[in-house]
mmCIF file of N, CA and C in Angstrom:
data_model
loop_
_atom_site.group_PDB
_atom_site.id
_atom_site.type_symbol
_atom_site.label_atom_id
_atom_site.label_comp_id
_atom_site.label_asym_id
_atom_site.label_seq_id
_atom_site.Cartn_x
_atom_site.Cartn_y
_atom_site.Cartn_z
ATOM 1 N N MET A 22 -14.673 25.587 9.724
ATOM 2 C CA MET A 22 -15.353 25.709 10.989
ATOM 3 C C MET A 22 -16.142 27.013 10.980
ATOM 4 N N ARG A 23 -17.309 26.958 11.518
ATOM 5 C CA ARG A 23 -18.164 28.137 11.572
ATOM 6 C C ARG A 23 -17.757 29.021 12.746
ATOM 7 N N PRO A 24 -18.075 30.328 12.692
ATOM 8 C CA PRO A 24 -17.698 31.231 13.786
ATOM 9 C C PRO A 24 -18.383 30.834 15.098
ATOM 10 N N ILE A 25 -17.579 30.601 16.109
ATOM 11 C CA ILE A 25 -18.074 30.041 17.374
ATOM 12 C C ILE A 25 -18.916 31.039 18.167
ATOM 13 N N GLY A 26 -18.411 32.247 18.347
ATOM 14 C CA GLY A 26 -19.085 33.231 19.193
ATOM 15 C C GLY A 26 -20.536 33.498 18.821
ATOM 16 N N PRO A 27 -20.805 33.875 17.578
ATOM 17 C CA PRO A 27 -22.188 34.163 17.204
ATOM 18 C C PRO A 27 -23.123 32.956 17.342
ATOM 19 N N ILE A 28 -22.636 31.780 17.034
ATOM 20 C CA ILE A 28 -23.460 30.562 17.160
ATOM 21 C C ILE A 28 -23.774 30.307 18.629
ATOM 22 N N LEU A 29 -22.769 30.458 19.466
ATOM 23 C CA LEU A 29 -22.945 30.255 20.900
ATOM 24 C C LEU A 29 -23.958 31.255 21.460
ATOM 25 N N LYS A 30 -23.819 32.514 21.084
ATOM 26 C CA LYS A 30 -24.733 33.566 21.551
ATOM 27 C C LYS A 30 -26.165 33.258 21.109
ATOM 28 N N GLU A 31 -26.332 32.897 19.852
ATOM 29 C CA GLU A 31 -27.664 32.583 19.329
ATOM 30 C C GLU A 31 -28.303 31.426 20.103
ATOM 31 N N HIS A 32 -27.501 30.388 20.376
ATOM 32 C CA HIS A 32 -28.009 29.232 21.115
ATOM 33 C C HIS A 32 -28.448 29.628 22.529
ATOM 34 N N ILE A 33 -27.630 30.409 23.197
ATOM 35 C CA ILE A 33 -27.940 30.834 24.564
ATOM 36 C C ILE A 33 -29.225 31.666 24.589
ATOM 37 N N GLU A 34 -29.345 32.580 23.642
ATOM 38 C CA GLU A 34 -30.533 33.431 23.612
ATOM 39 C C GLU A 34 -31.776 32.644 23.198
ATOM 40 N N GLU A 35 -31.607 31.734 22.259
ATOM 41 C CA GLU A 35 -32.726 30.917 21.791
ATOM 42 C C GLU A 35 -33.276 30.034 22.909
ATOM 43 N N LYS A 36 -32.363 29.479 23.718
ATOM 44 C CA LYS A 36 -32.762 28.598 24.830
ATOM 45 C C LYS A 36 -33.079 29.373 26.114
ATOM 46 N N LYS A 37 -32.906 30.703 26.031
ATOM 47 C CA LYS A 37 -33.158 31.584 27.189
ATOM 48 C C LYS A 37 -32.355 31.147 28.419
ATOM 49 N N LEU A 38 -31.076 30.869 28.168
ATOM 50 C CA LEU A 38 -30.178 30.456 29.252
ATOM 51 C C LEU A 38 -29.615 31.699 29.935
ATOM 52 N N ALA A 39 -29.379 31.603 31.230
ATOM 53 C CA ALA A 39 -28.824 32.720 32.002
ATOM 54 C C ALA A 39 -27.322 32.815 31.754
ATOM 55 N N LYS A 40 -26.905 33.926 31.182
ATOM 56 C CA LYS A 40 -25.494 34.118 30.840
ATOM 57 C C LYS A 40 -24.607 34.139 32.081
ATOM 58 N N THR A 41 -25.108 34.711 33.173
ATOM 59 C CA THR A 41 -24.300 34.752 34.401
ATOM 60 C C THR A 41 -24.057 33.340 34.935
ATOM 61 N N LYS A 42 -25.062 32.474 34.857
ATOM 62 C CA LYS A 42 -24.888 31.102 35.335
ATOM 63 C C LYS A 42 -23.933 30.324 34.437
ATOM 64 N N ILE A 43 -24.015 30.552 33.145
ATOM 65 C CA ILE A 43 -23.097 29.873 32.206
ATOM 66 C C ILE A 43 -21.668 30.302 32.499
ATOM 67 N N ALA A 44 -21.452 31.609 32.637
ATOM 68 C CA ALA A 44 -20.111 32.127 32.933
ATOM 69 C C ALA A 44 -19.588 31.513 34.226
ATOM 70 N N GLU A 45 -20.439 31.419 35.213
ATOM 71 C CA GLU A 45 -20.049 30.842 36.502
ATOM 72 C C GLU A 45 -19.669 29.364 36.366
ATOM 73 N N LYS A 46 -20.476 28.589 35.622
ATOM 74 C CA LYS A 46 -20.191 27.161 35.410
ATOM 75 C C LYS A 46 -18.870 26.955 34.685
ATOM 76 N N VAL A 47 -18.590 27.833 33.740
ATOM 77 C CA VAL A 47 -17.378 27.709 32.921
ATOM 78 C C VAL A 47 -16.151 28.228 33.659
ATOM 79 N N GLY A 48 -16.373 29.143 34.619
ATOM 80 C CA GLY A 48 -15.252 29.707 35.374
ATOM 81 C C GLY A 48 -14.691 30.957 34.733
ATOM 82 N N ILE A 49 -15.562 31.716 34.047
ATOM 83 C CA ILE A 49 -15.145 32.975 33.433
ATOM 84 C C ILE A 49 -16.096 34.075 33.903
ATOM 85 N N THR A 50 -15.749 35.310 33.610
ATOM 86 C CA THR A 50 -16.620 36.420 34.006
ATOM 87 C C THR A 50 -17.718 36.615 32.966
ATOM 88 N N TYR A 51 -18.770 37.281 33.374
ATOM 89 C CA TYR A 51 -19.873 37.611 32.462
ATOM 90 C C TYR A 51 -19.348 38.457 31.301
ATOM 91 N N ASN A 52 -18.445 39.403 31.620
ATOM 92 C CA ASN A 52 -17.881 40.276 30.573
ATOM 93 C C ASN A 52 -17.079 39.466 29.552
ATOM 94 N N TYR A 53 -16.323 38.484 30.030
ATOM 95 C CA TYR A 53 -15.546 37.672 29.089
ATOM 96 C C TYR A 53 -16.475 36.831 28.215
ATOM 97 N N LEU A 54 -17.557 36.331 28.795
ATOM 98 C CA LEU A 54 -18.529 35.581 27.998
ATOM 99 C C LEU A 54 -19.083 36.476 26.894
ATOM 100 N N SER A 55 -19.380 37.720 27.212
ATOM 101 C CA SER A 55 -19.870 38.663 26.196
ATOM 102 C C SER A 55 -18.833 38.897 25.110
ATOM 103 N N THR A 56 -17.550 38.911 25.492
ATOM 104 C CA THR A 56 -16.471 39.074 24.521
ATOM 105 C C THR A 56 -16.397 37.862 23.595
ATOM 106 N N ILE A 57 -16.608 36.684 24.138
ATOM 107 C CA ILE A 57 -16.557 35.441 23.359
ATOM 108 C C ILE A 57 -17.586 35.461 22.229
ATOM 109 N N PHE A 58 -18.722 36.108 22.460
ATOM 110 C CA PHE A 58 -19.771 36.154 21.447
ATOM 111 C C PHE A 58 -19.313 36.820 20.150
ATOM 112 N N HIS A 59 -18.210 37.555 20.204
ATOM 113 C CA HIS A 59 -17.692 38.245 19.015
ATOM 114 C C HIS A 59 -16.485 37.531 18.406
ATOM 115 N N LYS A 60 -16.091 36.404 18.983
ATOM 116 C CA LYS A 60 -14.913 35.665 18.508
ATOM 117 C C LYS A 60 -15.311 34.600 17.497
ATOM 118 N N GLU A 61 -14.417 34.340 16.567
ATOM 119 C CA GLU A 61 -14.661 33.282 15.588
ATOM 120 C C GLU A 61 -14.098 31.946 16.047
ATOM 121 N N THR A 62 -13.026 31.988 16.845
ATOM 122 C CA THR A 62 -12.396 30.763 17.324
ATOM 123 C C THR A 62 -12.186 30.853 18.833
ATOM 124 N N LEU A 63 -11.966 29.693 19.436
ATOM 125 C CA LEU A 63 -11.724 29.619 20.881
ATOM 126 C C LEU A 63 -10.764 28.489 21.178
ATOM 127 N N ASP A 64 -10.168 28.544 22.340
ATOM 128 C CA ASP A 64 -9.375 27.444 22.848
ATOM 129 C C ASP A 64 -10.289 26.229 22.997
ATOM 130 N N ALA A 65 -9.806 25.056 22.624
ATOM 131 C CA ALA A 65 -10.627 23.839 22.633
ATOM 132 C C ALA A 65 -11.172 23.513 24.013
ATOM 133 N N SER A 66 -10.365 23.688 25.048
ATOM 134 C CA SER A 66 -10.848 23.340 26.393
ATOM 135 C C SER A 66 -11.951 24.302 26.843
ATOM 136 N N LEU A 67 -11.846 25.582 26.471
ATOM 137 C CA LEU A 67 -12.888 26.545 26.805
ATOM 138 C C LEU A 67 -14.161 26.233 26.018
ATOM 139 N N LEU A 68 -14.001 25.889 24.761
ATOM 140 C CA LEU A 68 -15.152 25.525 23.940
ATOM 141 C C LEU A 68 -15.868 24.317 24.530
ATOM 142 N N GLU A 69 -15.100 23.342 24.978
ATOM 143 C CA GLU A 69 -15.694 22.143 25.588
ATOM 144 C C GLU A 69 -16.516 22.524 26.831
ATOM 145 N N LYS A 70 -15.950 23.367 27.684
ATOM 146 C CA LYS A 70 -16.666 23.790 28.893
ATOM 147 C C LYS A 70 -17.956 24.531 28.547
ATOM 148 N N LEU A 71 -17.882 25.397 27.526
ATOM 149 C CA LEU A 71 -19.070 26.138 27.117
ATOM 150 C C LEU A 71 -20.137 25.209 26.549
ATOM 151 N N CYS A 72 -19.715 24.210 25.792
ATOM 152 C CA CYS A 72 -20.665 23.243 25.238
ATOM 153 C C CYS A 72 -21.359 22.462 26.352
ATOM 154 N N VAL A 73 -20.597 22.059 27.352
ATOM 155 C CA VAL A 73 -21.181 21.325 28.482
ATOM 156 C C VAL A 73 -22.157 22.229 29.235
ATOM 157 N N ALA A 74 -21.763 23.474 29.481
ATOM 158 C CA ALA A 74 -22.592 24.402 30.256
ATOM 159 C C ALA A 74 -23.872 24.794 29.521
ATOM 160 N N THR A 75 -23.832 24.827 28.200
ATOM 161 C CA THR A 75 -25.000 25.287 27.434
ATOM 162 C C THR A 75 -25.798 24.149 26.803
ATOM 163 N N GLY A 76 -25.229 22.939 26.811
ATOM 164 C CA GLY A 76 -25.908 21.811 26.173
ATOM 165 C C GLY A 76 -25.791 21.837 24.663
ATOM 166 N N LEU A 77 -24.849 22.599 24.154
ATOM 167 C CA LEU A 77 -24.635 22.721 22.707
ATOM 168 C C LEU A 77 -23.639 21.662 22.254
ATOM 169 N N HIS A 78 -23.971 20.922 21.226
ATOM 170 C CA HIS A 78 -23.079 19.870 20.729
ATOM 171 C C HIS A 78 -21.919 20.511 19.963
ATOM 172 N N PRO A 79 -20.685 20.080 20.208
ATOM 173 C CA PRO A 79 -19.520 20.663 19.534
ATOM 174 C C PRO A 79 -19.573 20.576 18.004
ATOM 175 N N MET A 80 -20.252 19.567 17.472
ATOM 176 C CA MET A 80 -20.328 19.430 16.011
ATOM 177 C C MET A 80 -21.121 20.569 15.367
ATOM 178 N N THR A 81 -21.826 21.327 16.169
ATOM 179 C CA THR A 81 -22.588 22.472 15.668
ATOM 180 C C THR A 81 -21.679 23.463 14.960
ATOM 181 N N PHE A 82 -20.431 23.522 15.361
ATOM 182 C CA PHE A 82 -19.511 24.523 14.833
ATOM 183 C C PHE A 82 -18.826 24.097 13.537
ATOM 184 N N TYR A 83 -19.069 22.879 13.100
ATOM 185 C CA TYR A 83 -18.455 22.393 11.868
ATOM 186 C C TYR A 83 -19.401 22.557 10.695
ATOM 187 N N GLU A 84 -18.838 22.833 9.532
ATOM 188 C CA GLU A 84 -19.639 23.015 8.326
ATOM 189 C C GLU A 84 -19.942 21.662 7.705
ATOM 190 N N TYR A 85 -21.163 21.528 7.232
ATOM 191 C CA TYR A 85 -21.590 20.277 6.621
ATOM 192 C C TYR A 85 -21.839 20.471 5.135
ATOM 193 N N GLY A 86 -21.509 19.441 4.367
ATOM 194 C CA GLY A 86 -21.795 19.449 2.943
ATOM 195 C C GLY A 86 -23.243 19.058 2.711
ATOM 196 N N GLU A 87 -23.644 19.045 1.453
ATOM 197 C CA GLU A 87 -25.023 18.698 1.107
ATOM 198 C C GLU A 87 -25.372 17.269 1.512
ATOM 199 N N ASP A 88 -24.361 16.396 1.556
ATOM 200 C CA ASP A 88 -24.615 14.998 1.895
ATOM 201 C C ASP A 88 -24.609 14.754 3.409
ATOM 202 N N GLY A 89 -24.470 15.831 4.206
ATOM 203 C CA GLY A 89 -24.508 15.690 5.654
ATOM 204 C C GLY A 89 -23.161 15.430 6.289
ATOM 205 N N THR A 90 -22.119 15.316 5.484
ATOM 206 C CA THR A 90 -20.786 15.098 6.038
ATOM 207 C C THR A 90 -20.102 16.439 6.250
ATOM 208 N N ILE A 91 -19.092 16.426 7.085
ATOM 209 C CA ILE A 91 -18.339 17.654 7.334
ATOM 210 C C ILE A 91 -17.658 18.071 6.038
ATOM 211 N N ALA A 92 -17.728 19.355 5.742
ATOM 212 C CA ALA A 92 -17.129 19.883 4.519
ATOM 213 C C ALA A 92 -15.628 19.640 4.526
ATOM 214 N N HIS A 93 -15.076 19.391 3.359
ATOM 215 C CA HIS A 93 -13.645 19.146 3.227
ATOM 216 C C HIS A 93 -12.963 20.388 2.672
ATOM 217 N N TYR A 94 -11.784 20.614 3.138
ATOM 218 C CA TYR A 94 -11.005 21.736 2.666
ATOM 219 C C TYR A 94 -9.826 21.186 1.887
ATOM 220 N N SER A 95 -9.433 21.895 0.856
ATOM 221 C CA SER A 95 -8.334 21.381 0.047
ATOM 222 C C SER A 95 -7.007 21.837 0.629
ATOM 223 N N ASP A 96 -6.373 22.755 0.015
ATOM 224 C CA ASP A 96 -5.025 23.115 0.431
ATOM 225 C C ASP A 96 -5.006 24.388 1.271
ATOM 226 N N ILE A 97 -4.063 24.391 2.203
ATOM 227 C CA ILE A 97 -3.781 25.596 2.973
ATOM 228 C C ILE A 97 -2.370 25.999 2.587
ATOM 229 N N LYS A 98 -2.216 27.237 2.182
ATOM 230 C CA LYS A 98 -0.895 27.731 1.809
ATOM 231 C C LYS A 98 -0.595 28.951 2.658
ATOM 232 N N ALA A 99 0.627 29.026 3.142
ATOM 233 C CA ALA A 99 1.002 30.147 3.996
ATOM 234 C C ALA A 99 2.451 30.515 3.771
ATOM 235 N N LYS A 100 2.763 31.774 4.016
ATOM 236 C CA LYS A 100 4.145 32.228 3.970
ATOM 237 C C LYS A 100 4.577 32.444 5.405
ATOM 238 N N THR A 101 5.719 31.870 5.750
ATOM 239 C CA THR A 101 6.228 32.002 7.103
ATOM 240 C C THR A 101 7.517 32.801 7.077
ATOM 241 N N GLY A 102 8.060 33.044 8.241
ATOM 242 C CA GLY A 102 9.308 33.798 8.332
ATOM 243 C C GLY A 102 10.481 33.064 7.711
ATOM 244 N N ILE A 103 10.373 31.749 7.586
ATOM 245 C CA ILE A 103 11.488 30.977 7.032
ATOM 246 C C ILE A 103 11.167 30.376 5.669
ATOM 247 N N GLY A 104 10.044 30.752 5.099
ATOM 248 C CA GLY A 104 9.705 30.254 3.770
ATOM 249 C C GLY A 104 8.222 29.959 3.646
ATOM 250 N N SER A 105 7.859 29.328 2.558
ATOM 251 C CA SER A 105 6.460 29.005 2.299
ATOM 252 C C SER A 105 6.124 27.627 2.845
ATOM 253 N N ALA A 106 4.857 27.444 3.154
ATOM 254 C CA ALA A 106 4.395 26.149 3.639
ATOM 255 C C ALA A 106 3.081 25.818 2.957
ATOM 256 N N ALA A 107 2.893 24.551 2.646
ATOM 257 C CA ALA A 107 1.636 24.102 2.054
ATOM 258 C C ALA A 107 1.221 22.818 2.745
ATOM 259 N N VAL A 108 -0.050 22.748 3.110
ATOM 260 C CA VAL A 108 -0.581 21.559 3.763
ATOM 261 C C VAL A 108 -1.788 21.102 2.972
ATOM 262 N N ASN A 109 -1.797 19.835 2.614
ATOM 263 C CA ASN A 109 -2.932 19.284 1.899
ATOM 264 C C ASN A 109 -3.841 18.597 2.909
ATOM 265 N N ILE A 110 -5.033 19.143 3.058
ATOM 266 C CA ILE A 110 -6.012 18.551 3.962
ATOM 267 C C ILE A 110 -7.053 17.898 3.082
ATOM 268 N N ASN A 111 -7.070 16.585 3.109
ATOM 269 C CA ASN A 111 -7.958 15.902 2.189
ATOM 270 C C ASN A 111 -8.446 14.609 2.808
ATOM 271 N N HIS A 112 -9.747 14.470 2.885
ATOM 272 C CA HIS A 112 -10.325 13.249 3.434
ATOM 273 C C HIS A 112 -11.025 12.443 2.351
ATOM 274 N N ASN A 113 -10.826 12.817 1.117
ATOM 275 C CA ASN A 113 -11.488 12.151 0.009
ATOM 276 C C ASN A 113 -10.754 10.852 -0.291
ATOM 277 N N SER A 114 -11.410 9.732 -0.152
ATOM 278 C CA SER A 114 -10.747 8.445 -0.322
ATOM 279 C C SER A 114 -10.248 8.248 -1.752
ATOM 280 N N ALA A 115 -10.934 8.806 -2.745
ATOM 281 C CA ALA A 115 -10.474 8.679 -4.128
ATOM 282 C C ALA A 115 -9.129 9.377 -4.302
ATOM 283 N N ASP A 116 -8.987 10.558 -3.684
ATOM 284 C CA ASP A 116 -7.716 11.278 -3.761
ATOM 285 C C ASP A 116 -6.629 10.534 -2.995
ATOM 286 N N GLN A 117 -6.978 9.944 -1.854
ATOM 287 C CA GLN A 117 -6.008 9.176 -1.079
ATOM 288 C C GLN A 117 -5.560 7.945 -1.860
ATOM 289 N N ASP A 118 -6.501 7.279 -2.526
ATOM 290 C CA ASP A 118 -6.156 6.113 -3.342
ATOM 291 C C ASP A 118 -5.229 6.508 -4.489
ATOM 292 N N ARG A 119 -5.522 7.660 -5.103
ATOM 293 C CA ARG A 119 -4.700 8.146 -6.213
ATOM 294 C C ARG A 119 -3.288 8.475 -5.713
ATOM 295 N N ALA A 120 -3.195 9.125 -4.545
ATOM 296 C CA ALA A 120 -1.891 9.474 -3.969
ATOM 297 C C ALA A 120 -1.109 8.209 -3.627
ATOM 298 N N LEU A 121 -1.787 7.208 -3.074
ATOM 299 C CA LEU A 121 -1.128 5.945 -2.741
ATOM 300 C C LEU A 121 -0.630 5.250 -4.003
ATOM 301 N N ALA A 122 -1.438 5.246 -5.050
ATOM 302 C CA ALA A 122 -1.027 4.633 -6.322
ATOM 303 C C ALA A 122 0.182 5.361 -6.897
ATOM 304 N N ASP A 123 0.205 6.690 -6.791
ATOM 305 C CA ASP A 123 1.358 7.467 -7.265
ATOM 306 C C ASP A 123 2.618 7.099 -6.493
ATOM 307 N N LYS A 124 2.495 6.961 -5.183
ATOM 308 C CA LYS A 124 3.651 6.589 -4.354
ATOM 309 C C LYS A 124 4.146 5.192 -4.706
ATOM 310 N N GLU A 125 3.217 4.262 -4.915
ATOM 311 C CA GLU A 125 3.609 2.902 -5.292
ATOM 312 C C GLU A 125 4.307 2.896 -6.646
ATOM 313 N N ARG A 126 3.818 3.704 -7.579
ATOM 314 C CA ARG A 126 4.444 3.802 -8.904
ATOM 315 C C ARG A 126 5.866 4.363 -8.781
ATOM 316 N N ILE A 127 6.050 5.347 -7.931
ATOM 317 C CA ILE A 127 7.378 5.937 -7.726
ATOM 318 C C ILE A 127 8.315 4.906 -7.108
ATOM 319 N N ILE A 128 7.827 4.143 -6.140
ATOM 320 C CA ILE A 128 8.660 3.107 -5.511
ATOM 321 C C ILE A 128 9.049 2.042 -6.528
ATOM 322 N N GLU A 129 8.121 1.617 -7.364
ATOM 323 C CA GLU A 129 8.425 0.625 -8.408
ATOM 324 C C GLU A 129 9.488 1.153 -9.365
ATOM 325 N N GLU A 130 9.374 2.418 -9.762
ATOM 326 C CA GLU A 130 10.356 3.022 -10.668
ATOM 327 C C GLU A 130 11.725 3.100 -9.987
ATOM 328 N N LYS A 131 11.748 3.455 -8.711
ATOM 329 C CA LYS A 131 13.009 3.513 -7.956
ATOM 330 C C LYS A 131 13.663 2.132 -7.916
ATOM 331 N N ASN A 132 12.869 1.107 -7.614
ATOM 332 C CA ASN A 132 13.407 -0.263 -7.562
ATOM 333 C C ASN A 132 13.934 -0.707 -8.918
ATOM 334 N N ARG A 133 13.232 -0.329 -9.993
ATOM 335 C CA ARG A 133 13.686 -0.679 -11.342
ATOM 336 C C ARG A 133 15.026 0.000 -11.641
ATOM 337 N N LEU A 134 15.165 1.251 -11.256
ATOM 338 C CA LEU A 134 16.424 1.978 -11.488
ATOM 339 C C LEU A 134 17.571 1.377 -10.686
ATOM 340 N N ILE A 135 17.301 0.974 -9.459
ATOM 341 C CA ILE A 135 18.339 0.340 -8.636
ATOM 342 C C ILE A 135 18.803 -0.958 -9.285
ATOM 343 N N GLU A 136 17.872 -1.783 -9.755
ATOM 344 C CA GLU A 136 18.233 -3.038 -10.435
ATOM 345 C C GLU A 136 19.066 -2.766 -11.682
ATOM 346 N N GLU A 137 18.668 -1.749 -12.448
ATOM 347 C CA GLU A 137 19.405 -1.393 -13.664
ATOM 348 C C GLU A 137 20.820 -0.929 -13.322
ATOM 349 N N LYS A 138 20.984 -0.161 -12.281
ATOM 350 C CA LYS A 138 22.308 0.300 -11.865
ATOM 351 C C LYS A 138 23.160 -0.873 -11.386
ATOM 352 N N GLU A 139 22.559 -1.808 -10.663
ATOM 353 C CA GLU A 139 23.294 -2.995 -10.220
ATOM 354 C C GLU A 139 23.809 -3.789 -11.418
ATOM 355 N N ARG A 140 22.980 -3.951 -12.435
ATOM 356 C CA ARG A 140 23.419 -4.666 -13.649
ATOM 357 C C ARG A 140 24.559 -3.920 -14.332
ATOM 358 N N THR A 141 24.442 -2.599 -14.393
ATOM 359 C CA THR A 141 25.501 -1.791 -15.015
ATOM 360 C C THR A 141 26.808 -1.923 -14.247
ATOM 361 N N ILE A 142 26.737 -1.920 -12.939
ATOM 362 C CA ILE A 142 27.937 -2.092 -12.109
ATOM 363 C C ILE A 142 28.583 -3.445 -12.391
ATOM 364 N N GLN A 143 27.782 -4.499 -12.469
ATOM 365 C CA GLN A 143 28.312 -5.840 -12.740
ATOM 366 C C GLN A 143 28.979 -5.892 -14.110
ATOM 367 N N ILE A 144 28.386 -5.265 -15.105
ATOM 368 C CA ILE A 144 28.962 -5.244 -16.463
ATOM 369 C C ILE A 144 30.285 -4.501 -16.450
ATOM 370 N N LEU A 145 30.342 -3.354 -15.782
ATOM 371 C CA LEU A 145 31.575 -2.563 -15.721
ATOM 372 C C LEU A 145 32.670 -3.301 -14.957
ATOM 373 N N LEU A 146 32.309 -3.962 -13.876
ATOM 374 C CA LEU A 146 33.297 -4.746 -13.123
ATOM 375 C C LEU A 146 33.854 -5.867 -13.986
ATOM 376 N N ALA A 147 32.983 -6.560 -14.690
ATOM 377 C CA ALA A 147 33.432 -7.668 -15.544
ATOM 378 C C ALA A 147 34.320 -7.154 -16.662
ATOM 379 N N ALA A 148 33.982 -6.037 -17.272
ATOM 380 C CA ALA A 148 34.759 -5.476 -18.376
ATOM 381 C C ALA A 148 36.136 -5.000 -17.925
ATOM 382 N N SER A 149 36.251 -4.585 -16.662
ATOM 383 C CA SER A 149 37.538 -4.091 -16.171
ATOM 384 C C SER A 149 38.382 -5.199 -15.543
ATOM 385 N N GLY A 150 37.828 -6.387 -15.485
ATOM 386 C CA GLY A 150 38.553 -7.501 -14.907
ATOM 387 C C GLY A 150 38.428 -7.581 -13.403
ATOM 388 N N LEU A 151 37.678 -6.706 -12.813
ATOM 389 C CA LEU A 151 37.463 -6.740 -11.372
ATOM 390 C C LEU A 151 36.353 -7.726 -11.047
ATOM 391 N N ARG A 152 36.522 -8.339 -9.898
ATOM 392 C CA ARG A 152 35.464 -9.244 -9.442
ATOM 393 C C ARG A 152 34.759 -8.598 -8.272
ATOM 394 N N PRO A 153 33.490 -8.748 -8.189
ATOM 395 C CA PRO A 153 32.757 -8.150 -7.072
ATOM 396 C C PRO A 153 33.287 -8.664 -5.746
ATOM 397 N N GLY A 154 33.394 -7.758 -4.766
ATOM 398 C CA GLY A 154 33.808 -8.149 -3.428
ATOM 399 C C GLY A 154 35.302 -8.055 -3.212
ATOM 400 N N THR A 155 36.081 -7.627 -4.200
ATOM 401 C CA THR A 155 37.527 -7.474 -4.007
ATOM 402 C C THR A 155 37.892 -6.030 -4.251
ATOM 403 N N GLU A 156 38.976 -5.570 -3.612
ATOM 404 C CA GLU A 156 39.377 -4.180 -3.760
ATOM 405 C C GLU A 156 40.197 -3.959 -5.021
ATOM 406 N N SER A 157 41.098 -4.886 -5.329
ATOM 407 C CA SER A 157 41.987 -4.674 -6.473
ATOM 408 C C SER A 157 41.530 -5.402 -7.712
ATOM 409 N N GLY A 158 40.527 -6.218 -7.554
ATOM 410 C CA GLY A 158 40.068 -6.977 -8.689
ATOM 411 C C GLY A 158 40.698 -8.347 -8.721
ATOM 412 N N HIS A 159 41.740 -8.543 -7.946
ATOM 413 C CA HIS A 159 42.387 -9.854 -7.880
ATOM 414 C C HIS A 159 41.780 -10.628 -6.730
ATOM 415 N N ASN A 160 41.593 -11.850 -6.942
ATOM 416 C CA ASN A 160 41.047 -12.722 -5.928
ATOM 417 C C ASN A 160 42.069 -12.872 -4.809
ATOM 418 N N SER A 161 41.680 -12.731 -3.567
ATOM 419 C CA SER A 161 42.605 -12.813 -2.445
ATOM 420 C C SER A 161 43.178 -14.224 -2.291
ATOM 421 N N ASP A 162 42.593 -15.232 -2.952
ATOM 422 C CA ASP A 162 43.116 -16.592 -2.895
ATOM 423 C C ASP A 162 44.401 -16.731 -3.709
ATOM 424 N N ASN A 163 44.663 -15.817 -4.673
ATOM 425 C CA ASN A 163 45.805 -15.934 -5.576
ATOM 426 C C ASN A 163 46.979 -15.087 -5.157
ATOM 427 N N LYS A 164 47.353 -15.069 -3.926
ATOM 428 C CA LYS A 164 48.465 -14.239 -3.458
ATOM 429 C C LYS A 164 49.779 -14.835 -3.794
#
């Protein structure tokens, strides 16, 4: 996201809009509006009010790639008081398809391992003389 304050200030000055009237429409003081011009980010509801008051489209604050789409960001990594955090922000469909294929491959491998373990359990039960579904291995019909 591009820095909001400087873009907003440039738009207001370029359009020769009255700052006092904008502040009044938004419900803030003229001094606070001047402070906003130096901020990089804003509360979404305040940004919305400023966009309505100035006629500035909210998409103005987003970065665009060469193809005209909003720029994509890869990973965000942060250290917090309780440990590290990583967030993957990705809108690339090729990467999403690759991630989905990886998950499907992992699920298939998990299912294969479960089937193999079930077969091993059946072999061990048969070798020990136990029958599946009984506690002692003896059929409850033969009391």
